[in-house]
Coordinates of C-alpha atoms in Angstrom, one line a residue:
Chain A
M520 CA -2.0 -28.2 7.0
K521 CA -3.8 -31.4 6.2
A522 CA -3.8 -32.8 2.7
E523 CA -7.5 -32.4 2.3
E524 CA -7.2 -28.7 2.8
F525 CA -5.2 -28.4 -0.4
G526 CA -7.1 -28.2 -3.8
I527 CA -5.5 -29.5 -7.0
L528 CA -7.0 -28.8 -10.4
I529 CA -6.1 -31.0 -13.3
V530 CA -6.5 -29.6 -16.8
D531 CA -6.0 -32.1 -19.6
D532 CA -8.0 -32.7 -22.8
E533 CA -7.1 -36.5 -22.6
F534 CA -9.7 -38.3 -20.4
G535 CA -7.3 -41.1 -19.5
V536 CA -4.7 -38.7 -18.1
R537 CA -7.0 -36.5 -16.0
D538 CA -9.1 -39.5 -14.8
S539 CA -6.1 -41.6 -13.7
L540 CA -4.2 -38.6 -12.2
T541 CA -7.4 -37.6 -10.3
R542 CA -7.7 -41.1 -8.8
W543 CA -4.0 -41.1 -8.0
L544 CA -4.0 -37.8 -6.2
E545 CA -7.3 -38.5 -4.4
K546 CA -5.6 -41.4 -2.7
D547 CA -3.3 -38.9 -1.1
N548 CA -6.4 -37.2 0.4
Y549 CA -6.1 -34.0 -1.7
R550 CA -9.3 -32.3 -2.9
V551 CA -9.0 -33.0 -6.6
E552 CA -11.1 -31.9 -9.6
A553 CA -10.4 -32.2 -13.3
A554 CA -11.3 -30.1 -16.3
G555 CA -11.2 -31.2 -19.9
S556 CA -10.5 -27.8 -21.4
A557 CA -9.1 -24.4 -20.5
K558 CA -12.6 -23.0 -20.6
E559 CA -13.9 -25.5 -18.1
A560 CA -10.8 -24.9 -15.9
L561 CA -11.5 -21.1 -15.9
L562 CA -15.1 -21.8 -14.7
K563 CA -13.7 -24.0 -11.9
L564 CA -11.1 -21.3 -11.0
D565 CA -13.9 -18.8 -10.7
T566 CA -16.0 -20.9 -8.3
G567 CA -13.4 -22.8 -6.3
S568 CA -10.2 -22.3 -4.4
W569 CA -7.1 -24.0 -5.7
D570 CA -3.5 -24.3 -4.6
I571 CA -2.0 -26.2 -7.5
A572 CA -3.1 -26.4 -11.2
L573 CA -1.6 -29.2 -13.3
V574 CA -2.1 -27.9 -16.8
D575 CA -1.5 -29.8 -20.1
L576 CA 0.5 -27.7 -22.5
K577 CA -1.2 -28.8 -25.7
M578 CA -4.9 -28.5 -25.7
P579 CA -7.4 -27.7 -28.4
G580 CA -8.7 -24.1 -28.2
M581 CA -6.9 -22.2 -25.4
D582 CA -3.5 -23.9 -24.8
G583 CA -1.7 -24.3 -21.5
I584 CA 0.4 -21.1 -21.9
E585 CA -2.6 -19.0 -22.5
L586 CA -4.4 -20.6 -19.6
L587 CA -1.3 -20.0 -17.4
Q588 CA -1.5 -16.3 -18.2
R589 CA -5.2 -16.2 -17.4
I590 CA -4.6 -18.0 -14.1
R591 CA -2.0 -15.5 -13.2
E592 CA -4.5 -12.7 -13.8
I593 CA -7.1 -14.5 -11.6
D594 CA -4.9 -15.6 -8.8
E595 CA -1.2 -15.2 -8.7
Q596 CA -0.8 -17.5 -5.7
I597 CA -1.8 -20.7 -7.5
A598 CA 1.2 -22.9 -8.4
V599 CA 0.8 -23.9 -12.0
V600 CA 2.6 -27.0 -13.1
I601 CA 2.8 -27.5 -16.8
I602 CA 2.4 -31.1 -18.2
T603 CA 4.3 -31.6 -21.4
A604 CA 5.7 -34.2 -23.8
Y605 CA 9.4 -34.4 -24.6
A606 CA 8.8 -32.6 -27.9
T607 CA 7.5 -29.5 -26.2
V608 CA 10.0 -29.1 -23.4
D609 CA 11.2 -25.8 -24.8
T610 CA 7.7 -24.3 -24.6
A611 CA 7.4 -25.6 -21.1
V612 CA 10.6 -23.7 -20.2
E613 CA 9.1 -20.6 -21.7
A614 CA 6.1 -21.2 -19.5
M615 CA 8.4 -21.2 -16.4
K616 CA 9.6 -17.7 -17.5
I617 CA 6.1 -16.4 -17.4
G618 CA 5.4 -17.7 -14.0
A619 CA 4.8 -21.5 -14.1
Y620 CA 5.9 -23.1 -10.9
D621 CA 7.5 -26.1 -12.6
Y622 CA 6.9 -28.6 -15.5
I623 CA 6.7 -32.3 -15.8
T624 CA 7.4 -34.4 -18.9
K625 CA 5.0 -37.2 -19.7
P626 CA 5.3 -40.0 -18.8
V627 CA 6.6 -39.1 -15.3
D628 CA 7.9 -41.3 -12.5
P629 CA 5.2 -41.5 -9.8
D630 CA 7.7 -40.5 -7.1
D631 CA 8.7 -37.4 -9.1
I632 CA 5.1 -36.1 -9.2
S633 CA 4.6 -36.9 -5.5
R634 CA 7.7 -34.9 -4.6
L635 CA 6.8 -32.1 -6.9
I636 CA 3.3 -31.7 -5.5
Q637 CA 4.7 -31.8 -1.9
K638 CA 7.3 -29.2 -2.8
A639 CA 4.6 -27.0 -4.4
L640 CA 2.3 -27.3 -1.4
E641 CA 5.2 -26.4 1.0
H642 CA 5.8 -23.4 -1.2
Q643 CA 2.1 -22.5 -1.1
T644 CA 2.1 -22.8 2.7
L645 CA 5.1 -20.6 3.1
A646 CA 3.5 -18.0 0.7
K647 CA 0.3 -18.0 2.7
E648 CA 2.3 -17.7 6.0
N649 CA 4.2 -14.8 4.4
I650 CA 1.0 -13.0 3.5
L651 CA -0.3 -13.6 7.0
L652 CA 2.9 -12.3 8.6
K653 CA 2.8 -9.2 6.4
S654 CA -0.8 -8.5 7.4
N655 CA 0.3 -9.0 11.0
I656 CA 2.9 -6.3 10.5
Q657 CA 0.3 -4.0 9.1
E658 CA -1.8 -4.7 12.2
M659 CA 1.2 -3.9 14.3
Q660 CA 1.6 -0.6 12.4
E661 CA -1.9 0.2 13.4
Q662 CA -1.3 -0.9 17.0
Y663 CA 1.8 1.3 17.3
K664 CA 0.3 4.3 15.4
L665 CA 1.3 7.7 16.7
I666 CA -1.7 9.8 17.8
G667 CA -1.7 13.5 17.3
E668 CA -2.4 16.4 14.9
S669 CA -0.6 19.2 16.7
P670 CA 2.2 21.1 14.8
A671 CA 4.8 19.6 17.2
I672 CA 3.8 16.0 16.6
R673 CA 3.3 16.6 12.8
K674 CA 6.9 17.8 12.6
C675 CA 8.0 14.6 14.4
L676 CA 6.0 12.4 12.1
E677 CA 7.5 14.0 9.1
M678 CA 10.9 13.4 10.5
V679 CA 10.0 9.7 11.2
D680 CA 8.9 9.4 7.6
T681 CA 12.2 11.0 6.3
V682 CA 14.5 9.0 8.6
S683 CA 12.7 5.7 8.1
K684 CA 13.8 5.7 4.4
T685 CA 17.5 5.7 5.5
D686 CA 19.7 3.5 7.6
S687 CA 21.1 6.4 9.7
T688 CA 21.5 6.0 13.4
V689 CA 18.8 7.9 15.2
L690 CA 18.9 9.5 18.7
I691 CA 15.5 10.0 20.2
R692 CA 15.3 12.6 23.0
G693 CA 12.4 13.4 25.2
E694 CA 11.1 13.3 28.7
S695 CA 10.1 10.1 30.3
G696 CA 6.7 8.8 29.1
T697 CA 6.7 10.8 25.9
G698 CA 6.6 7.6 23.8
K699 CA 10.2 7.4 22.6
E700 CA 10.0 3.6 22.1
L701 CA 6.8 4.1 20.1
F702 CA 8.6 6.5 17.8
A703 CA 11.5 4.0 17.4
R704 CA 9.0 1.4 16.5
A705 CA 7.3 3.7 14.0
I706 CA 10.7 4.3 12.3
H707 CA 11.3 0.5 12.2
L708 CA 7.9 -0.3 10.9
A709 CA 8.1 2.3 8.2
S710 CA 11.5 1.2 7.1
H711 CA 12.5 -1.6 4.7
R712 CA 13.6 -3.5 7.8
R713 CA 10.1 -4.0 9.1
F714 CA 10.0 -7.7 8.2
C715 CA 12.9 -8.3 10.5
P716 CA 12.8 -7.9 14.3
M717 CA 13.2 -4.8 16.3
I718 CA 15.1 -5.7 19.4
T719 CA 14.8 -3.4 22.4
V720 CA 17.4 -3.2 25.1
N721 CA 16.8 -1.2 28.2
C722 CA 20.4 -0.3 29.0
G723 CA 19.4 1.1 32.4
A724 CA 17.7 -2.1 33.6
L725 CA 20.9 -4.2 33.3
P726 CA 24.1 -4.2 35.3
D727 CA 27.1 -3.4 33.2
T728 CA 28.6 -6.9 33.2
L729 CA 25.2 -8.4 32.1
L730 CA 24.7 -5.7 29.5
E731 CA 27.9 -6.6 27.7
S732 CA 26.9 -10.3 27.3
E733 CA 23.4 -9.2 26.5
L734 CA 24.4 -7.0 23.7
F735 CA 27.2 -9.0 22.2
G736 CA 26.4 -12.6 23.2
H737 CA 28.9 -15.1 24.6
E738 CA 30.4 -18.4 23.8
K739 CA 30.1 -21.5 26.0
G740 CA 32.5 -21.2 29.0
A741 CA 33.3 -17.5 28.3
F742 CA 32.7 -16.8 32.0
T743 CA 31.4 -18.6 35.0
G744 CA 27.8 -19.6 34.4
A745 CA 28.1 -19.4 30.6
Q746 CA 26.9 -22.9 30.1
Y747 CA 25.7 -22.4 26.6
R748 CA 26.6 -20.3 23.6
R749 CA 24.2 -17.3 23.4
K750 CA 23.4 -14.9 20.7
G751 CA 23.6 -11.2 21.6
R752 CA 20.9 -8.6 20.9
F753 CA 22.9 -7.2 18.0
E754 CA 22.9 -10.7 16.4
L755 CA 19.2 -11.1 17.0
A756 CA 18.6 -7.7 15.4
D757 CA 20.4 -8.8 12.2
G758 CA 18.5 -7.4 9.2
G759 CA 16.3 -5.3 11.6
T760 CA 16.7 -2.6 14.2
I761 CA 18.2 -2.5 17.6
F762 CA 16.7 0.1 20.0
L763 CA 18.9 1.1 22.9
D764 CA 16.8 2.8 25.5
E765 CA 18.4 4.9 28.3
I766 CA 21.7 4.9 26.5
S767 CA 23.1 7.5 28.9
T768 CA 23.3 4.8 31.7
I769 CA 26.0 2.6 30.0
S770 CA 29.4 2.4 31.5
P771 CA 32.6 3.9 29.9
K772 CA 33.8 0.4 29.0
T773 CA 30.6 -0.6 27.2
Q774 CA 30.6 2.8 25.5
I775 CA 33.9 2.0 23.9
D776 CA 32.6 -1.4 22.7
L777 CA 29.4 0.1 21.5
L778 CA 31.3 2.8 19.5
R779 CA 33.3 0.1 17.8
V780 CA 30.2 -1.9 16.9
L781 CA 28.4 1.2 15.5
E782 CA 31.5 2.0 13.4
T783 CA 32.2 -1.4 12.0
K784 CA 28.8 -3.2 12.3
Q785 CA 30.8 -6.1 13.5
V786 CA 30.3 -8.0 16.8
T787 CA 32.4 -10.4 18.6
R788 CA 30.7 -12.6 21.2
L789 CA 32.4 -12.7 24.6
G790 CA 35.0 -15.4 24.6
A791 CA 34.9 -15.8 20.8
S792 CA 37.7 -15.3 18.3
K793 CA 35.5 -14.9 15.3
T794 CA 33.9 -11.6 14.4
L795 CA 30.4 -11.5 13.0
K796 CA 29.5 -9.0 10.2
L797 CA 25.9 -7.9 10.8
D798 CA 23.4 -5.6 9.2
F799 CA 21.3 -3.6 11.7
R800 CA 20.0 -0.1 12.3
V801 CA 20.6 1.5 15.6
I802 CA 18.1 3.8 17.4
C803 CA 19.1 5.2 20.8
A804 CA 16.9 7.0 23.2
T805 CA 17.6 9.1 26.3
N806 CA 15.7 11.5 28.6
E807 CA 18.9 13.0 29.9
N808 CA 21.1 15.9 28.8
L809 CA 23.9 14.1 27.0
E810 CA 25.8 17.3 26.5
S811 CA 26.0 17.9 30.2
L812 CA 27.1 14.3 30.7
I813 CA 29.9 14.8 28.2
K814 CA 31.1 17.9 30.1
E815 CA 31.1 15.9 33.3
G816 CA 33.1 13.1 31.5
K817 CA 30.4 10.5 32.0
F818 CA 29.6 10.1 28.3
R819 CA 32.0 9.7 25.4
E820 CA 31.9 12.6 23.0
D821 CA 32.8 10.3 20.0
L822 CA 30.0 7.9 20.8
Y823 CA 27.6 10.9 21.1
Y824 CA 28.5 12.1 17.6
R825 CA 28.3 8.6 16.2
M826 CA 24.7 8.2 17.7
N827 CA 23.6 11.7 16.9
V828 CA 23.4 11.4 13.1
F829 CA 19.7 12.3 13.3
T830 CA 18.0 13.6 16.4
L831 CA 14.3 13.4 17.0
H832 CA 13.0 15.5 19.8
V833 CA 9.7 14.1 21.1
P834 CA 7.8 16.9 22.7
P835 CA 6.3 16.6 26.2
L836 CA 2.5 16.4 26.3
R837 CA 2.2 19.9 27.8
E838 CA 3.7 21.3 24.6
R839 CA 1.1 19.6 22.4
R840 CA -2.1 20.0 24.4
S841 CA -4.2 20.1 21.3
D842 CA -3.5 16.3 20.9
I843 CA -4.8 15.5 24.4
P844 CA -8.5 15.0 23.4
L845 CA -7.4 12.7 20.5
L846 CA -5.2 10.7 22.9
V847 CA -7.9 10.5 25.5
E848 CA -10.4 9.3 22.8
Y849 CA -7.8 6.7 21.7
F850 CA -7.2 5.4 25.2
V851 CA -10.9 5.3 26.0
Q852 CA -11.5 3.2 23.0
K853 CA -8.5 1.0 23.8
Y854 CA -9.8 0.3 27.3
V855 CA -13.4 0.0 26.2
Q856 CA -12.3 -3.0 24.2
A857 CA -10.0 -4.4 26.8
M858 CA -12.5 -4.0 29.8
N859 CA -15.7 -4.4 27.8
K860 CA -17.3 -1.4 29.6
P861 CA -20.0 0.7 28.0
V862 CA -18.0 4.0 28.4
R863 CA -18.4 6.2 25.3
S864 CA -16.4 9.4 26.1
V865 CA -15.4 12.0 28.6
T866 CA -17.5 14.8 29.9
S867 CA -16.5 18.3 28.9
E868 CA -15.6 19.2 32.5
A869 CA -13.3 16.2 32.8
M870 CA -11.8 16.8 29.4
D871 CA -11.2 20.5 30.4
M872 CA -9.4 19.3 33.5
I873 CA -7.3 16.7 31.6
V874 CA -6.3 19.2 29.0
R875 CA -5.2 21.8 31.5
Y876 CA -3.1 19.4 33.7
T877 CA 0.7 19.7 33.4
W878 CA 1.3 16.0 32.7
P879 CA 4.8 15.6 34.1
G880 CA 4.6 11.9 33.3
N881 CA 3.5 12.7 29.7
V882 CA 1.5 10.2 27.6
R883 CA 2.3 7.3 29.9
E884 CA 0.7 9.2 32.8
L885 CA -2.3 10.2 30.6
E886 CA -2.9 6.5 29.7
N887 CA -2.7 5.4 33.3
V888 CA -5.2 8.1 34.4
I889 CA -7.6 7.0 31.7
E890 CA -7.2 3.4 32.6
R891 CA -7.9 4.2 36.2
A892 CA -10.9 6.3 35.3
M893 CA -12.3 3.5 33.1
V894 CA -12.1 1.1 36.1
L895 CA -13.9 3.6 38.3
C896 CA -16.4 4.9 35.8
K897 CA -20.0 3.7 36.5
R898 CA -21.7 5.8 33.8
D899 CA -21.3 6.0 30.1
R900 CA -18.9 9.0 30.3
I901 CA -15.8 9.5 32.3
D902 CA -16.4 12.5 34.7
V903 CA -14.3 14.6 37.0
D904 CA -15.2 12.2 39.8
D905 CA -13.3 9.4 38.0
L906 CA -10.1 11.4 37.8
P907 CA -7.5 11.2 40.5
F908 CA -7.6 14.0 43.0
G909 CA -4.0 14.9 42.4
L910 CA -4.9 15.8 38.9
Y911 CA -7.6 18.1 40.0
A912 CA -5.3 19.8 42.5
Q913 CA -2.6 20.5 40.0
V914 CA -4.6 21.8 37.2
E915 CA -2.9 24.8 35.7
G916 CA -4.4 28.1 34.9
D917 CA -4.7 31.5 36.6
N918 CA -8.2 31.1 37.8
R919 CA -8.4 27.3 38.2
D920 CA -7.6 27.6 41.9
S921 CA -10.2 30.3 42.5
L922 CA -12.8 29.6 45.1
A923 CA -15.6 29.7 42.5
N924 CA -13.9 26.9 40.5
V925 CA -13.2 24.8 43.4
E926 CA -16.8 25.2 44.6
R927 CA -18.2 24.4 41.1
A928 CA -16.1 21.3 40.8
H929 CA -17.1 20.1 44.3
I930 CA -20.8 20.7 43.7
L931 CA -20.5 18.8 40.4
R932 CA -18.8 15.9 42.1
I933 CA -21.5 15.6 44.8
L934 CA -24.3 15.8 42.2
H935 CA -22.7 12.9 40.3
R936 CA -22.2 11.0 43.5
T937 CA -25.9 11.4 44.4
D938 CA -27.0 10.8 40.8
W939 CA -28.5 14.4 40.8
N940 CA -30.7 13.8 43.8
I941 CA -30.9 17.5 44.8
T942 CA -32.2 16.9 48.3
H943 CA -29.5 14.3 49.0
A944 CA -26.7 16.5 47.4
A945 CA -27.9 19.6 49.4
T946 CA -27.7 17.6 52.6
M947 CA -24.2 16.4 51.8
L948 CA -23.1 20.0 51.0
E949 CA -24.9 21.2 54.2
I950 CA -26.8 23.9 52.3
D951 CA -30.5 24.1 51.5
R952 CA -32.0 23.0 48.2
S953 CA -32.8 26.5 46.9
T954 CA -29.1 27.6 47.5
L955 CA -28.0 24.5 45.6
Y956 CA -30.4 25.3 42.7
N957 CA -29.0 28.9 42.6
K958 CA -25.4 27.6 42.5
I959 CA -26.2 25.1 39.7
K960 CA -27.7 28.0 37.8
R961 CA -24.9 30.4 38.5
Y962 CA -22.1 27.9 37.6
Q963 CA -24.1 26.7 34.5
I964 CA -23.8 23.1 35.6
D965 CA -25.6 20.7 33.2
R966 CA -26.6 17.2 33.9
Chain B
M416 CA -18.3 -58.7 4.8
A417 CA -19.0 -59.0 1.0
P418 CA -16.8 -61.6 -0.9
I419 CA -13.5 -60.8 -2.5
Y420 CA -13.0 -62.2 -6.0
C421 CA -9.4 -62.9 -7.1
V422 CA -8.7 -63.1 -10.8
P423 CA -5.4 -64.3 -12.3
L424 CA -4.6 -62.1 -15.3
D425 CA -2.4 -63.0 -18.3
G426 CA -1.1 -66.3 -16.9
F427 CA -0.4 -65.2 -13.3
P428 CA 0.6 -68.4 -11.3
L429 CA -2.5 -69.9 -9.6
K430 CA -0.5 -71.2 -6.6
I431 CA 0.6 -67.7 -5.5
L432 CA -2.8 -66.3 -6.3
H433 CA -4.5 -68.8 -3.9
E434 CA -2.0 -68.1 -1.2
I435 CA -2.4 -64.3 -1.5
G436 CA -6.2 -64.7 -1.8
S437 CA -6.4 -66.7 1.5
E438 CA -4.3 -64.1 3.3
L439 CA -6.5 -61.3 1.9
G440 CA -9.6 -63.2 3.2
R441 CA -8.1 -63.3 6.7
T442 CA -7.1 -59.6 6.6
F443 CA -10.4 -58.3 5.4
H444 CA -12.5 -60.9 7.2
A445 CA -14.3 -61.8 3.9
P446 CA -14.9 -64.9 1.9
V447 CA -12.6 -65.3 -1.1
H448 CA -13.6 -66.8 -4.4
F449 CA -11.3 -67.4 -7.3
L450 CA -12.4 -66.6 -10.9
P451 CA -11.0 -68.2 -14.1
E452 CA -8.0 -66.6 -15.8
V453 CA -8.5 -63.6 -18.0
D454 CA -6.3 -62.4 -20.9
T455 CA -6.3 -58.6 -20.9
T456 CA -3.9 -58.0 -23.8
E457 CA -6.5 -56.9 -26.3
Q458 CA -8.1 -54.5 -23.9
S459 CA -5.2 -53.0 -22.0
Y460 CA -1.9 -53.6 -23.9
D461 CA -0.3 -50.4 -25.2
H462 CA 2.0 -51.3 -28.1
S463 CA 3.9 -48.0 -28.0
R464 CA 4.8 -48.4 -24.3
G465 CA 5.0 -52.2 -24.1
Q466 CA 2.9 -52.0 -20.9
H467 CA -0.7 -52.6 -19.8
N468 CA -3.0 -49.7 -19.0
S469 CA -4.2 -50.4 -15.5
S470 CA -7.2 -48.2 -15.9
S471 CA -8.4 -50.3 -18.8
I472 CA -8.0 -53.5 -16.7
L473 CA -10.2 -51.9 -13.9
V474 CA -12.9 -51.3 -16.5
M475 CA -12.7 -54.9 -17.6
L476 CA -12.7 -56.2 -13.9
N477 CA -15.8 -54.1 -13.3
S478 CA -17.6 -55.9 -16.1
I479 CA -17.0 -59.4 -14.8
I480 CA -17.7 -58.9 -11.1
P481 CA -20.4 -61.5 -10.2
T482 CA -22.2 -59.9 -7.3
D483 CA -23.1 -56.5 -6.0
H484 CA -21.0 -54.9 -3.2
A485 CA -18.2 -57.5 -3.7
R486 CA -14.6 -56.6 -4.4
I487 CA -12.5 -57.9 -7.2
I488 CA -8.8 -57.9 -7.5
G489 CA -6.8 -58.9 -10.6
I490 CA -3.1 -59.9 -10.2
T491 CA -0.8 -59.9 -13.2
T492 CA 2.9 -60.3 -14.0
A493 CA 2.5 -57.7 -16.8
D494 CA 4.0 -54.2 -16.2
L495 CA 1.2 -51.6 -15.6
F496 CA 1.0 -47.9 -16.3
I497 CA -1.5 -45.1 -16.1
P498 CA -1.2 -42.5 -18.9
I499 CA 0.9 -39.9 -17.2
F500 CA 3.2 -42.2 -15.2
T501 CA 6.1 -44.4 -16.3
F502 CA 4.6 -47.3 -14.3
V503 CA 2.4 -48.2 -11.4
F504 CA 2.6 -51.1 -9.0
G505 CA -1.2 -51.3 -9.0
E506 CA -4.4 -49.2 -9.2
A507 CA -7.7 -49.3 -7.4
Q508 CA -11.0 -47.5 -7.4
I509 CA -11.6 -45.6 -4.1
D510 CA -14.8 -47.1 -2.6
G511 CA -15.1 -48.8 -6.0
P512 CA -15.2 -52.6 -6.5
A513 CA -12.0 -53.2 -8.5
A514 CA -8.2 -53.3 -8.0
V515 CA -5.3 -54.5 -10.0
V516 CA -1.7 -55.3 -8.9
S517 CA 1.3 -56.2 -11.0
G518 CA 4.1 -58.4 -9.7
Q519 CA 6.6 -57.5 -12.4
R520 CA 8.4 -54.7 -10.5
L521 CA 8.1 -56.6 -7.2
T522 CA 10.7 -59.2 -8.0
N523 CA 14.3 -58.9 -7.1
E524 CA 15.3 -60.0 -10.6
Y525 CA 13.7 -56.9 -12.0
Y526 CA 16.3 -54.8 -10.2
G527 CA 19.2 -57.2 -11.2
M528 CA 19.3 -59.0 -7.9
E529 CA 19.1 -62.6 -6.9
A530 CA 15.5 -64.0 -6.9
N531 CA 13.9 -64.3 -3.5
N532 CA 10.4 -65.8 -3.5
L533 CA 9.6 -64.9 0.1
I534 CA 10.4 -61.2 -0.5
Y535 CA 8.4 -61.3 -3.7
Y536 CA 5.4 -62.9 -1.9
E537 CA 5.6 -60.3 0.9
R538 CA 5.7 -57.4 -1.5
L539 CA 2.8 -58.8 -3.5
L540 CA 0.7 -59.3 -0.4
K541 CA 1.4 -55.8 0.8
E542 CA 0.4 -54.3 -2.6
C543 CA -2.8 -56.4 -2.9
T544 CA -3.8 -55.4 0.7
H545 CA -3.0 -51.8 -0.1
E546 CA -5.0 -51.6 -3.3
L547 CA -7.9 -53.6 -1.8
G548 CA -7.8 -51.1 1.1
H549 CA -8.5 -48.3 -1.4
T550 CA -11.6 -50.2 -2.6
Y551 CA -12.9 -50.0 1.0
G552 CA -12.4 -46.3 1.0
L553 CA -9.0 -46.0 2.7
R554 CA -6.7 -43.3 1.5
H555 CA -2.9 -43.1 1.8
C556 CA -1.8 -43.2 5.4
L557 CA 1.1 -41.2 6.8
S558 CA 1.9 -43.7 9.6
D559 CA 5.2 -45.4 9.3
G560 CA 4.8 -49.1 8.7
C561 CA 1.0 -49.0 7.8
V562 CA 0.2 -51.0 4.7
M563 CA -1.8 -48.0 3.4
R564 CA 1.4 -45.8 3.3
K565 CA 2.1 -44.7 -0.3
S566 CA 4.9 -46.6 -2.1
T567 CA 6.5 -45.2 -5.2
Y568 CA 9.6 -47.3 -5.0
V569 CA 10.0 -51.0 -4.1
E570 CA 12.1 -50.0 -1.1
D571 CA 9.0 -48.2 0.2
I572 CA 7.1 -51.4 0.0
D573 CA 9.8 -53.3 1.9
F574 CA 9.8 -50.5 4.6
K575 CA 6.1 -50.9 5.5
T576 CA 4.4 -53.9 7.0
S577 CA 1.4 -55.9 5.6
E578 CA -0.7 -54.7 8.6
F579 CA -3.0 -51.7 9.0
C580 CA -2.1 -49.0 11.5
P581 CA -4.7 -48.7 14.5
E582 CA -6.5 -45.8 12.7
C583 CA -6.9 -47.6 9.4
R584 CA -7.8 -50.8 11.2
T585 CA -10.6 -49.0 13.2
Y586 CA -11.9 -47.6 9.9
M587 CA -11.9 -51.1 8.3
E588 CA -13.6 -52.6 11.3
A589 CA -16.4 -50.0 11.1
K590 CA -17.1 -51.0 7.5

């Protein structure tokens, strides 16, 4: 930040002090104002924005200590520096205890005050950055919010709430596309570790040799090509959370190393002799049946028990169909903003179809379908037309495949395509207009 | 450019004053006039501190400036202070007409070292240019070596040059 962006308020009953100090600080480009009393200072605090207040301890009427307390009530971010004489240093120390940033003793060396102001402003900048980062984290929490009101998802959210208050290792299980990483992030963001990073490792995406150096890091020269020392993902997650996705894919050798790390919370970089003591929380995820893998000897039982302290089963979308309209609404809004399209919602026919589909790809598939529909949609509501044909073909239900339903959906599609031009639609359907009117009436098709 | 008036305060040597004044005239492209010596003791001397209050000297200089829009700089060998500080090398009014500079803490002898007139002269010139720069509206500059860089120690003065950085020079030329 530039000096002129910082505001300094000088409060001293002695004209000579506030006048000369104002002139001195103005030369450094700060925005400086002076007040001759605590009362005047409070008025300026009400109307302006200040980063530092230099407050004389002894003033007639309200003294510096009382003013400090009032400033704390108005704005706790302002760094209050108490100006005092040698005789009143004890009181200034008291002032520090109730929240003064620092104190200076008159007369002060010019260099001391310059450094003090600079230090206070650096402190202010860090405090502002801190507030900004915390609000960013809140935004992230919004961004990664879990959508759903079904009993199945409510149960999951309650478990997220419970487990986030602990440091226990969590195993998230669920089909592909159910949002396991989203749940991991929800646990991380609700925990006390949210101000530190959540590091994600997709174990399935890395070959075994690479995974080892990726997880534990390496020293320079640890292996051919290790030109630099590199921190591992566990080190990067220090203070935060490490999310190990597709944990079932790791090799037996890495399983042993991982077990040791989970037990000791200590990591040794490849090629290093020193062990690092770290503080992280582990969340693992898999879409495979680990119990079967143990029986087949592909996954270590001891690692399974170490990871499986707390298990969270994320239900597939077909087991929480009541959440689908909420998810659809969420994705529509998300893509409305991203694509800047005037789409408001989904027609009841399209929604009915979406709700009844089996969703083997779960929420991920649903999001993709909505994104695709948003691209294709030319009206203000997503309709059956905009959905992929595969979705239509696989809709569940005993009478969904009946001839009547297929006919109704086909007529609807043609009507949309012709923008409800009955003559044109009847021509395309190769029936006459009165037949089309009858069918519209029979199938209760509304525009 | 309006004239610069140089005033010797409390017995400041006239020879150095004239040399500094000529240099200031070249730097600021302004005619330089020298005023008679002024004794500031009565107006600015603080008996309890044994120093001169620089703000009081600025008030006095304001009262003797002969023409409008001119600048006036007083140079003294007395030690200067402003109420909250232990000392100042000088003080000036931003965009104002008056500046004052003290040579006392600019000598090597003050720090127990062997006298060096050349170093003393250079420091004095830098401080006078710096304070006069403030009277033309310049603030402290962050550029290394710029004469407008803030100096709270004598070492800071030695570190910088007596020249303006390109940005400060552009500002001065626009004046």
